[in-house]
Every structure is written in C-alpha cells, then in structure tokens.
GROMACS .gro file of C-alpha atoms in nm:
model
  337
    1MET     CA    1   3.260  19.619  -3.625
    2VAL     CA    2   3.196  19.330  -3.864
    3GLN     CA    3   3.415  19.021  -3.860
    4ALA     CA    4   3.424  18.761  -4.136
    5ARG     CA    5   3.365  18.393  -4.054
    6SER     CA    6   3.542  18.108  -4.229
    7ASP     CA    7   3.218  18.013  -4.404
    8GLY     CA    8   3.197  18.360  -4.556
    9ALA     CA    9   2.915  18.487  -4.333
   10ALA     CA   10   2.952  18.808  -4.137
   11VAL     CA   11   2.925  18.830  -3.760
   12ARG     CA   12   2.873  19.164  -3.586
   13ARG     CA   13   3.096  19.180  -3.280
   14ARG     CA   14   2.935  19.278  -2.952
   15LEU     CA   15   3.093  19.518  -2.706
   16ARG     CA   16   3.194  19.368  -2.371
   17VAL     CA   17   3.082  19.631  -2.119
   18GLY     CA   18   3.169  19.636  -1.749
   19ILE     CA   19   2.984  19.847  -1.492
   20ALA     CA   20   3.179  20.035  -1.225
   21GLY     CA   21   2.930  20.115  -0.951
   22ALA     CA   22   2.627  19.908  -0.852
   23GLY     CA   23   2.414  20.185  -0.709
   24HIS     CA   24   2.094  20.336  -0.848
   25PHE     CA   25   2.228  20.428  -1.194
   26GLY     CA   26   2.474  20.141  -1.208
   27ARG     CA   27   2.188  19.896  -1.174
   28TYR     CA   28   1.998  20.060  -1.460
   29HIS     CA   29   2.308  20.058  -1.679
   30ALA     CA   30   2.364  19.688  -1.605
   31LEU     CA   31   2.007  19.600  -1.702
   32LYS     CA   32   2.032  19.797  -2.027
   33VAL     CA   33   2.363  19.634  -2.123
   34ALA     CA   34   2.222  19.289  -2.046
   35ALA     CA   35   1.925  19.359  -2.274
   36SER     CA   36   2.128  19.518  -2.554
   37ALA     CA   37   2.172  19.353  -2.893
   38ARG     CA   38   2.519  19.503  -2.935
   39GLU     CA   39   2.658  19.483  -2.580
   40ILE     CA   40   2.748  19.201  -2.342
   41LEU     CA   41   2.760  19.258  -1.967
   42SER     CA   42   3.108  19.140  -1.871
   43GLY     CA   43   3.086  19.207  -1.499
   44ILE     CA   44   3.016  19.455  -1.220
   45TYR     CA   45   3.251  19.624  -0.977
   46ASP     CA   46   3.149  19.790  -0.652
   47PRO     CA   47   3.331  19.822  -0.317
   48ASP     CA   48   3.017  19.665  -0.172
   49HIS     CA   49   3.071  19.318  -0.319
   50ALA     CA   50   2.730  19.191  -0.203
   51ARG     CA   51   2.557  19.476  -0.385
   52ALA     CA   52   2.754  19.403  -0.702
   53GLU     CA   53   2.653  19.035  -0.677
   54LYS     CA   54   2.287  19.128  -0.631
   55VAL     CA   55   2.282  19.357  -0.935
   56GLY     CA   56   2.472  19.093  -1.134
   57ARG     CA   57   2.210  18.830  -1.057
   58GLU     CA   58   1.935  19.072  -1.151
   59ALA     CA   59   2.110  19.143  -1.482
   60GLY     CA   60   2.133  18.780  -1.589
   61GLY     CA   61   2.414  18.643  -1.377
   62ALA     CA   62   2.702  18.881  -1.450
   63PRO     CA   63   2.991  18.826  -1.207
   64ALA     CA   64   3.097  19.066  -0.934
   65LEU     CA   65   3.464  19.141  -0.998
   66SER     CA   66   3.751  19.351  -0.873
   67TYR     CA   67   3.808  19.661  -1.083
   68ALA     CA   68   4.137  19.525  -1.217
   69HIS     CA   69   3.965  19.204  -1.326
   70LEU     CA   70   3.675  19.396  -1.476
   71LEU     CA   71   3.918  19.595  -1.691
   72GLU     CA   72   4.078  19.272  -1.813
   73VAL     CA   73   3.752  19.119  -1.938
   74SER     CA   74   3.591  19.433  -2.083
   75ASP     CA   75   3.618  19.638  -2.401
   76ALA     CA   76   3.443  19.933  -2.238
   77ILE     CA   77   3.353  20.058  -1.891
   78VAL     CA   78   3.047  20.245  -1.767
   79VAL     CA   79   3.148  20.461  -1.471
   80ALA     CA   80   2.834  20.493  -1.259
   81ALA     CA   81   2.997  20.540  -0.920
   82PRO     CA   82   2.947  20.851  -0.703
   83ALA     CA   83   3.077  21.168  -0.870
   84GLU     CA   84   3.389  21.194  -0.655
   85TYR     CA   85   3.520  20.867  -0.810
   86HIS     CA   86   3.445  20.947  -1.175
   87PHE     CA   87   3.791  21.075  -1.260
   88GLU     CA   88   3.987  20.795  -1.091
   89LEU     CA   89   3.781  20.513  -1.241
   90ALA     CA   90   3.762  20.667  -1.588
   91GLN     CA   91   4.133  20.738  -1.592
   92GLN     CA   92   4.221  20.380  -1.500
   93ALA     CA   93   3.990  20.249  -1.772
   94LEU     CA   94   4.135  20.476  -2.040
   95GLU     CA   95   4.491  20.391  -1.934
   96ALA     CA   96   4.397  20.024  -1.974
   97GLY     CA   97   4.282  20.095  -2.331
   98ARG     CA   98   3.910  20.072  -2.259
   99HIS     CA   99   3.635  20.291  -2.399
  100VAL     CA  100   3.444  20.483  -2.130
  101LEU     CA  101   3.089  20.603  -2.073
  102VAL     CA  102   3.108  20.816  -1.759
  103GLU     CA  103   2.799  20.945  -1.583
  104LYS     CA  104   2.768  21.320  -1.540
  105PRO     CA  105   2.954  21.516  -1.422
  106ILE     CA  106   3.256  21.405  -1.625
  107ALA     CA  107   3.486  21.484  -1.330
  108ALA     CA  108   3.518  21.708  -1.024
  109THR     CA  109   3.743  21.974  -1.183
  110LEU     CA  110   3.815  22.113  -1.527
  111GLU     CA  111   4.175  21.996  -1.497
  112GLN     CA  112   4.054  21.640  -1.445
  113ALA     CA  113   3.814  21.670  -1.740
  114ASP     CA  114   4.099  21.792  -1.960
  115ARG     CA  115   4.321  21.503  -1.852
  116LEU     CA  116   4.053  21.249  -1.939
  117ALA     CA  117   3.988  21.412  -2.276
  118ALA     CA  118   4.359  21.420  -2.360
  119LEU     CA  119   4.403  21.057  -2.255
  120ALA     CA  120   4.109  20.938  -2.466
  121SER     CA  121   4.228  21.137  -2.767
  122ALA     CA  122   4.587  21.014  -2.742
  123ARG     CA  123   4.473  20.651  -2.728
  124GLY     CA  124   4.197  20.676  -2.985
  125LEU     CA  125   3.929  20.576  -2.736
  126VAL     CA  126   3.564  20.675  -2.700
  127LEU     CA  127   3.491  20.896  -2.400
  128GLN     CA  128   3.117  20.960  -2.375
  129VAL     CA  129   2.950  21.157  -2.095
  130GLY     CA  130   2.612  21.051  -1.960
  131HIS     CA  131   2.405  21.361  -2.024
  132LEU     CA  132   2.103  21.143  -2.084
  133LEU     CA  133   1.859  21.409  -2.200
  134ARG     CA  134   2.053  21.464  -2.523
  135TYR     CA  135   1.900  21.133  -2.636
  136SER     CA  136   1.546  21.226  -2.533
  137ALA     CA  137   1.241  21.302  -2.745
  138GLU     CA  138   1.200  21.633  -2.564
  139HIS     CA  139   1.545  21.755  -2.669
  140ARG     CA  140   1.473  21.666  -3.031
  141ALA     CA  141   1.129  21.832  -3.017
  142ILE     CA  142   1.287  22.160  -2.905
  143THR     CA  143   1.592  22.166  -3.132
  144GLU     CA  144   1.376  22.089  -3.437
  145ARG     CA  145   1.187  22.413  -3.376
  146ILE     CA  146   1.426  22.656  -3.206
  147SER     CA  147   1.781  22.712  -3.327
  148ARG     CA  148   1.865  23.072  -3.224
  149PRO     CA  149   1.706  23.145  -2.884
  150LEU     CA  150   1.711  23.493  -2.734
  151TYR     CA  151   1.589  23.397  -2.386
  152ILE     CA  152   1.546  23.061  -2.211
  153GLU     CA  153   1.374  22.986  -1.884
  154ALA     CA  154   1.416  22.637  -1.736
  155THR     CA  155   1.270  22.490  -1.417
  156ARG     CA  156   1.355  22.150  -1.270
  157ILE     CA  157   1.217  22.090  -0.921
  158ALA     CA  158   1.136  21.773  -0.728
  159PRO     CA  159   1.064  21.647  -0.374
  160TYR     CA  160   1.356  21.552  -0.154
  161LYS     CA  161   1.527  21.215  -0.201
  162PRO     CA  162   1.847  21.110  -0.023
  163ARG     CA  163   1.997  20.982  -0.352
  164GLY     CA  164   2.222  21.237  -0.520
  165THR     CA  165   2.290  21.447  -0.213
  166ASP     CA  166   2.662  21.362  -0.226
  167VAL     CA  167   2.680  21.660  -0.464
  168SER     CA  168   2.496  21.992  -0.489
  169VAL     CA  169   2.165  22.029  -0.673
  170ILE     CA  170   2.372  22.205  -0.941
  171LEU     CA  171   2.559  21.886  -1.028
  172ASP     CA  172   2.263  21.662  -0.944
  173LEU     CA  173   1.977  21.830  -1.134
  174MET     CA  174   2.065  22.171  -1.278
  175ILE     CA  175   2.347  22.030  -1.490
  176HIS     CA  176   2.084  21.857  -1.708
  177ASP     CA  177   1.933  22.191  -1.809
  178LEU     CA  178   2.273  22.358  -1.828
  179ASP     CA  179   2.380  22.096  -2.082
  180LEU     CA  180   2.058  22.134  -2.284
  181VAL     CA  181   2.084  22.513  -2.282
  182LEU     CA  182   2.449  22.501  -2.385
  183ALA     CA  183   2.368  22.265  -2.672
  184ILE     CA  184   2.086  22.490  -2.795
  185VAL     CA  185   2.262  22.826  -2.756
  186ASP     CA  186   2.607  22.721  -2.883
  187SER     CA  187   2.785  23.033  -2.759
  188PRO     CA  188   3.044  23.089  -2.484
  189ILE     CA  189   2.919  23.202  -2.143
  190ALA     CA  190   2.986  23.569  -2.068
  191SER     CA  191   2.868  23.585  -1.705
  192VAL     CA  192   2.678  23.396  -1.436
  193ASP     CA  193   2.477  23.540  -1.147
  194ALA     CA  194   2.344  23.277  -0.907
  195LEU     CA  195   2.190  23.224  -0.565
  196GLY     CA  196   2.140  22.902  -0.372
  197ALA     CA  197   2.111  22.743  -0.032
  198ALA     CA  198   2.173  22.417   0.150
  199VAL     CA  199   1.858  22.310   0.335
  200SER     CA  200   1.846  21.933   0.384
  201SER     CA  201   2.203  21.835   0.299
  202GLU     CA  202   2.558  21.966   0.322
  203HIS     CA  203   2.536  22.101  -0.034
  204GLU     CA  204   2.301  22.341  -0.214
  205ASP     CA  205   1.954  22.190  -0.240
  206ILE     CA  206   1.801  22.482  -0.429
  207ALA     CA  207   1.964  22.714  -0.681
  208ASN     CA  208   1.877  22.977  -0.936
  209ALA     CA  209   2.119  23.098  -1.204
  210ARG     CA  210   2.104  23.371  -1.466
  211VAL     CA  211   2.346  23.285  -1.744
  212ARG     CA  212   2.438  23.544  -2.006
  213PHE     CA  213   2.603  23.428  -2.328
  214GLU     CA  214   2.844  23.620  -2.547
  215ASN     CA  215   2.594  23.624  -2.835
  216GLY     CA  216   2.343  23.808  -2.612
  217CYS     CA  217   2.116  23.518  -2.520
  218VAL     CA  218   2.014  23.494  -2.154
  219ALA     CA  219   1.902  23.181  -1.968
  220THR     CA  220   1.742  23.165  -1.625
  221ILE     CA  221   1.764  22.819  -1.469
  222THR     CA  222   1.605  22.702  -1.142
  223ALA     CA  223   1.668  22.367  -0.975
  224SER     CA  224   1.540  22.232  -0.646
  225ARG     CA  225   1.532  21.893  -0.475
  226ILE     CA  226   1.330  22.012  -0.174
  227SER     CA  227   1.004  22.106  -0.345
  228LEU     CA  228   0.656  21.975  -0.271
  229LYS     CA  229   0.594  21.876  -0.632
  230THR     CA  230   0.775  21.767  -0.946
  231GLU     CA  231   0.796  22.021  -1.225
  232ARG     CA  232   1.012  22.023  -1.537
  233ARG     CA  233   0.949  22.304  -1.781
  234MET     CA  234   1.135  22.507  -2.040
  235ARG     CA  235   1.031  22.822  -2.224
  236LEU     CA  236   1.224  22.966  -2.516
  237PHE     CA  237   1.186  23.296  -2.698
  238SER     CA  238   1.344  23.345  -3.041
  239GLN     CA  239   1.289  23.509  -3.377
  240GLU     CA  240   1.140  23.176  -3.482
  241GLY     CA  241   0.869  23.213  -3.218
  242TYR     CA  242   0.781  23.120  -2.861
  243LEU     CA  243   0.805  22.763  -2.736
  244SER     CA  244   0.680  22.622  -2.407
  245ALA     CA  245   0.758  22.262  -2.308
  246ASP     CA  246   0.619  22.065  -2.014
  247PHE     CA  247   0.846  21.762  -1.978
  248VAL     CA  248   0.630  21.591  -1.714
  249ARG     CA  249   0.315  21.606  -1.928
  250ARG     CA  250   0.521  21.558  -2.246
  251GLU     CA  251   0.350  21.854  -2.412
  252LEU     CA  252   0.495  22.131  -2.626
  253THR     CA  253   0.337  22.449  -2.761
  254MET     CA  254   0.499  22.655  -3.035
  255ILE     CA  255   0.373  22.994  -3.149
  256GLY     CA  256   0.539  23.109  -3.469
  257ARG     CA  257   0.478  23.181  -3.835
  258ARG     CA  258   0.581  22.855  -4.001
  259SER     CA  259   0.333  22.584  -3.897
  260GLY     CA  260   0.023  22.516  -3.692
  261LEU     CA  261  -0.330  22.656  -3.674
  262PRO     CA  262  -0.375  23.028  -3.747
  263LEU     CA  263  -0.426  23.257  -3.450
  264PRO     CA  264  -0.677  23.524  -3.554
  265GLY     CA  265  -0.578  23.884  -3.487
  266THR     CA  266  -0.207  23.811  -3.433
  267GLY     CA  267  -0.073  23.925  -3.769
  268GLY     CA  268  -0.005  23.582  -3.913
  269PHE     CA  269   0.111  23.382  -3.611
  270ARG     CA  270   0.023  23.014  -3.581
  271ARG     CA  271  -0.005  22.777  -3.285
  272GLN     CA  272   0.132  22.425  -3.294
  273SER     CA  273   0.069  22.174  -3.014
  274VAL     CA  274   0.285  21.864  -2.996
  275THR     CA  275   0.294  21.563  -2.767
  276TRP     CA  276   0.549  21.287  -2.763
  277SER     CA  277   0.573  20.935  -2.631
  278ASP     CA  278   0.839  20.821  -2.393
  279HIS     CA  279   1.119  20.618  -2.536
  280ASP     CA  280   1.400  20.447  -2.350
  281THR     CA  281   1.663  20.722  -2.340
  282LEU     CA  282   1.912  20.506  -2.150
  283ALA     CA  283   1.884  20.233  -2.412
  284ALA     CA  284   1.932  20.501  -2.681
  285GLU     CA  285   2.242  20.624  -2.499
  286HIS     CA  286   2.385  20.272  -2.496
  287GLU     CA  287   2.303  20.222  -2.863
  288ALA     CA  288   2.498  20.539  -2.940
  289PHE     CA  289   2.787  20.428  -2.720
  290ALA     CA  290   2.809  20.089  -2.892
  291ALA     CA  291   2.791  20.253  -3.235
  292SER     CA  292   3.078  20.486  -3.144
  293CYS     CA  293   3.293  20.204  -3.004
  294LEU     CA  294   3.220  19.941  -3.271
  295ASP     CA  295   3.147  20.147  -3.581
  296GLY     CA  296   3.337  20.469  -3.522
  297ALA     CA  297   3.017  20.678  -3.514
  298PRO     CA  298   3.056  21.035  -3.384
  299VAL     CA  299   3.013  21.075  -3.008
  300LEU     CA  300   2.707  21.293  -2.947
  301VAL     CA  301   2.803  21.393  -2.591
  302ASP     CA  302   3.181  21.387  -2.595
  303ALA     CA  303   3.441  21.501  -2.343
  304GLN     CA  304   3.423  21.862  -2.461
  305ALA     CA  305   3.046  21.869  -2.410
  306GLY     CA  306   3.092  21.717  -2.065
  307ARG     CA  307   3.363  21.972  -1.982
  308ARG     CA  308   3.147  22.260  -2.097
  309ALA     CA  309   2.856  22.150  -1.877
  310LEU     CA  310   3.094  22.104  -1.583
  311ALA     CA  311   3.245  22.449  -1.636
  312ALA     CA  312   2.898  22.604  -1.634
  313ALA     CA  313   2.801  22.414  -1.318
  314LEU     CA  314   3.122  22.520  -1.141
  315ALA     CA  315   3.061  22.880  -1.246
  316VAL     CA  316   2.714  22.863  -1.092
  317GLY     CA  317   2.860  22.721  -0.770
  318GLN     CA  318   3.123  22.995  -0.754
  319SER     CA  319   2.864  23.266  -0.813
  320ILE     CA  320   2.650  23.126  -0.531
  321ALA     CA  321   2.952  23.141  -0.299
  322ASP     CA  322   3.026  23.499  -0.406
  323THR     CA  323   2.663  23.604  -0.354
  324ARG     CA  324   2.658  23.451  -0.008
  325ALA     CA  325   2.980  23.632   0.085
  326ARG     CA  326   2.827  23.966  -0.020
  327MET     CA  327   2.516  23.894   0.184
  328GLU     CA  328   2.720  23.809   0.490
  329ALA     CA  329   2.944  24.114   0.450
  330SER     CA  330   2.642  24.346   0.426
  331GLY     CA  331   2.466  24.188   0.723
  332LEU     CA  332   2.176  24.069   0.507
  333LEU     CA  333   2.259  23.711   0.596
  334HIS     CA  334   2.339  23.629   0.958
  335VAL     CA  335   2.648  23.417   1.016
  336PRO     CA  336   2.602  23.179   1.315
  337GLU     CA  337   2.869  23.215   1.582
   0.00000   0.00000   0.00000
C-alpha cells in the first residue's frame, strides 16, 4: 500500500507483524520479519515469557507481549505455535481483523480449517498457510517441466530429532510432499492406502502412502524421522518425460523430447541436467505475505490449499489406522495385553 505525504512524495507502508510462538520456527519467522524491507516486527507472544524475550532480543529488541496486546499493535500475525494451537490463535487474530500466516498444518480438523477460511473471507483478510516448499527453487524446477504426471514417487527421510514429535510424521514431514504432489497433480484424491508405525514417539514416526487420484495419477510417498540418513527425492513420470530430483544435492535430471543433449539409440529422447542454488524460501514466503496484505496480491498457498493438504494428511492417518486394525484382526500384528 502506498500513502501520499504532504510534500507529495510517496511512502510505502510496512506491515506490522507479530509472532505467536517463540519456538524453533517462531524464532526464524521473527528474524525474517526483522530483516524484511516491507515488514516490522511488532512483538512476540509465547506462554514462556523468557523465551519470547530472548527471541525478541535476538530479532532486534522486539517486545515480549501478551497475545491480546500483540493483536492490538499488529496488522498481521504469524502463528508458529505447536500445531494443536494453530486454530485457536489464528481464529483470535482473524476475529481481531488481523491478517494471518499460519504454519502448516492449517488446523487440526477440516471443520476448523473451514471456519478459518470462512472467517478470513467474510472479513476480507489474508489467510496464508506456511507450506514453505511452494516458494522453493525445487518446486519451480519441477513444475516448469512436468505439468501432467502419471506417477510420482516421493521420499523424505531424516534422522530422529525431538522437535516436531508433538504430531505424527505425516503432519511433520509427509505433508510437505503431499502439498507438492497435490499442487502438481491438481485432481481430487480417489483413494489412499497407507501403512505406518510409531517407534520413538507417541505418533507415527514412519509412514508410506499410495495415493490414487481421480484423473488416474498415482503417487507413492514415504516419510520417516527415524532414519540413519537424510534423503529427499522425487521422481515423476509423464507424457512429457521422466524427471528425477535430488533435493539434498539440488540436482534434477529430465529425460524427454523437448530439450537437452540427445541420447543415442532412444528414438529422439534428450537428457537435461539442472542444478539450482539455494535461496531464502522463508524470506520469499514473507515477501509474498506482505505483498498479499499490502498490495492485494493473490495468495499462493491460501486456506483452500492448506485444507486440501490437511485432508490428504488426515486420510493417510485414517488409512494407517485401518491397516493396523486389519493386521490386528488377522493376527499378523500382535496386540500387547
């Protein structure tokens, strides 16, 4: 938004952004807001006041405030609290007339997601969901080359870390690839068949899902937070060709007919190898958020996108529960007495 000064010059207004949650992601959000050219860090709220003060000092001296006070001094709120508090904090912010960037998942249930979407729509407010990879170079590299996939295989595994274990690996890690797959396929889900297990926490720590879409595309997605190594890969098959992406190495290989070096003996296929440099995806997410709030730019990851990813994640969780019940009923899986 541009405001006119009395001397005729134009001043671009900056968005006053408050952070709700001073944990791992809340700290990163605070630092990005403090460094932004279009945002001002108005304050930080966390039940642990000392933690909020520490993050505030680190982010340039932003005050630690109660949530009510934070809403008063902010134009927008970043909800970076644990997932179980997303709905409550986002709802209060929207009811107060504040724009919201809520970390994924958008809420705990579809009903809650719908209520947030309806509230934002009724009040003309921005509701953006923090599916960070939509702003990444890797997402752009894939979508520039594949638009109508037939089969997708995604793997996201990592060693165990206590952070994130308040939810299942589905909502912690798999939801990233679910969101990317949903954005690429752009078709309703027809069925989900999944298997998973809790190993080091109370929730699933490893999961595999086979997702079939109504247009015929199939995606197989694996996520683990108890692996010995870090691996993030995606393979896509389509009429446009075959694409393999290694997100850790930041390397992509495309075999198709349109571009790249000829592959002798393949009937006209070509091989294209691409690498990309890291860019600050969180800063890009905040730039997009500020543009939506101040300029009215379209929201790339809106409430409907967040709801769709949540619905897919919940469907995976339900399928895992159903699979476990069948295993127990057949005697394949022993139930401790």
